[in-house]
Amino acid sequence: MAAPRFRRIAEELIRRIDQGEFSEGEQLPTEVELMNEYNASRNTIRDAIKLLIGRGLVYTSPGRGTFVLKSVEPFALTLTSVNRETSESEAYRFEAKLQGRKAEVSDPRVEIQKADKLVAWALGINEGDRVVIRHQERRIDGRPWSLQTSWYPMAFVTKGAERLIDAEDIVEGVVTYLREKLGIEQVGYRDKITARVPNAYEASFFNLPDSGSTVIVHDRIAYGQDGKPIRLTNTIYPADRNELYIEVGEVPPLHFSKRGGATGNDEGDAARADGARP
Amino acid sequence: MAAPRFRRIAEELIRRIDQGEFSEGEQLPTEVELMNEYNASRNTIRDAIKLLIGRGLVYTSPGRGTFVLKSVEPFALTLTSVNRETSESEAYRFEAKLQGRKAEVSDPRVEIQKADKLVAWALGINEGDRVVIRHQERRIDGRPWSLQTSWYPMAFVTKGAERLIDAEDIVEGVVTYLREKLGIEQVGYRDKITARVPNAYEASFFNLPDSGSTVIVHDRIAYGQDGKPIRLTNTIYPADRNELYIEVGEVPPLHFSKRGGATGNDEGDAARADGARP
DNA sequence: AACGATTTGTTCGTATGTATC
DNA sequence: TGATACATACGAACAAATCGT
């Protein structure tokens, strides 16, 4: 009936972390020390630590040790202010400044490819039509924060928006650029939000642990005044350092002084809910 | 220099699954068979399988074996149609019907508690003030789909909205009920979206594997015409069966015939991105 | 209902590799 | 260079769940 050994040890360690016995930064005994403390084998200790990693409480570093993670102040990004008309890319810079952080955007890696089925469907073009792909890495205060890839119909370039294929940031925003160059007005967009485990590239760029971490996937299809898609944008946010906000109607301004916002706690609800289970 | 053994074995197995050598449902050789196939120890095989579990490709069942997961058709929920004024709870039922699925909502578990710091902050009341908590389990086609908990100021009840503390579903929607009873008009809301690893209760309710699964956390604070918060809602969506949509401005209708929508692929972007890495 | 065979889950012990200081 | 600490890998044993007989 008792939970397995590594799980009980993990719970005990979580308790010790929560109670502040190990604080942020360095800390946590080495595996060998924990073996002696808990009289368990090294594999069992390692299984317990894997659970802590999965909870996002600690990380390990070969040759150094196991450390309690600093809770990173998450970056709040508002996807939707109905009144503001910025593109998501501009919103990113705007909000970073608002929160007193330094947003950096890498020069884009630009590719021209043939649209696969999904891209063709999203952009309303034919499979095999050429598309411009712009991929950017975005950082905040030097830390990797999100990965963005956008797809545009190649037709935009041939019609005059040549800067789309320059490997240079379009500072005024692509939405603005397309309006000025081609008269295309962005009248709306649909966002899709999902979440999953990071793939190998994402784990490496964001420096995410092998297990237990998650990324938020944000796809946006923006539409022009003729109802046709303008672009497809895919953004990857590591969940441990991002919060996405959506505002509809009239809402009071958001203050960034408070840490966490509303019910961001992992265990509070569970405790309540568990209490009512048979 | 080469990737570790268990990782190479995992990649090989992923390839075999993708190529359809093992299809949905039963399948995958037993650990002992894989030991022989790959000439590796059982622990190494098990480490490889853990990666597959983390990718959401397979699940294990003690005494039975390892099985390829059926990919579930995700449920698409639109959080934001600026024009439509429904509450998120009503939207859930509405969209389920739209997609030809049967949405069930459990009778709520109702509690009265003192507001902790976060709830008090969200509802704009004092810490320790009493709040009504309504917790509901929601299913689609019989499968557990989301968990919702809402907090209301107790003052609403004393002012006449007694049904808030009834352990019965408010079918017309709480927003409508509060308008009729108290004249409170919902004029806007702010959503916060994050993602994390499920806690024990969530994992058990949604029947999620121990490792590698993720839930989307959706917090909504709704505001009334006086600019004060009406309610705080916390919804948990298992990421493997949910897609959240946000619509802003004018967008063409979404069709549900296509599987996956736009760029829902895990590896496509990674492959592209990896190609450009040193 | 009981039993045995099969399969995954847990735990131990040990050895070697690799990163860090 | 050596010491330390985590990462990988092997082998072995028993527990617990499942299923067919």
Short mmCIF file of C-alpha atoms (C1' of nucleotides) in Angstrom, two decimals, chain A residues 4-6 39-44 47 62-64, chain C residues 9-21:
data_model
loop_
_atom_site.label_atom_id
_atom_site.label_comp_id
_atom_site.label_asym_id
_atom_site.label_seq_id
_atom_site.Cartn_x
_atom_site.Cartn_y
_atom_site.Cartn_z
CA PRO A 4 7.45 3.26 -3.62
CA ARG A 5 10.62 4.23 -1.90
CA PHE A 6 11.81 6.80 -4.44
CA ASN A 39 19.76 4.40 3.44
CA ALA A 40 18.82 3.78 -0.17
CA SER A 41 20.75 2.86 -3.27
CA ARG A 42 22.01 5.47 -5.65
CA ASN A 43 19.49 4.50 -8.34
CA THR A 44 16.64 5.01 -5.92
CA ASP A 47 14.72 8.24 -9.28
CA PRO A 62 27.24 16.94 -14.00
CA GLY A 63 30.34 17.40 -11.96
CA ARG A 64 28.73 20.08 -9.83
"C1'" DG C 9 7.62 -1.76 -11.53
"C1'" DT C 10 11.01 -1.19 -7.88
"C1'" DT C 11 15.37 -1.73 -5.69
"C1'" DC C 12 19.87 -3.12 -5.06
"C1'" DG C 13 24.94 -3.45 -6.28
"C1'" DT C 14 28.60 -2.31 -9.33
"C1'" DA C 15 31.44 -0.41 -12.99
"C1'" DT C 16 32.72 3.04 -16.14
"C1'" DG C 17 32.13 7.56 -18.60
"C1'" DT C 18 32.13 12.58 -18.52
"C1'" DA C 19 31.84 17.28 -16.78
"C1'" DT C 20 33.50 20.50 -13.33
"C1'" DC C 21 36.60 22.55 -10.24
#
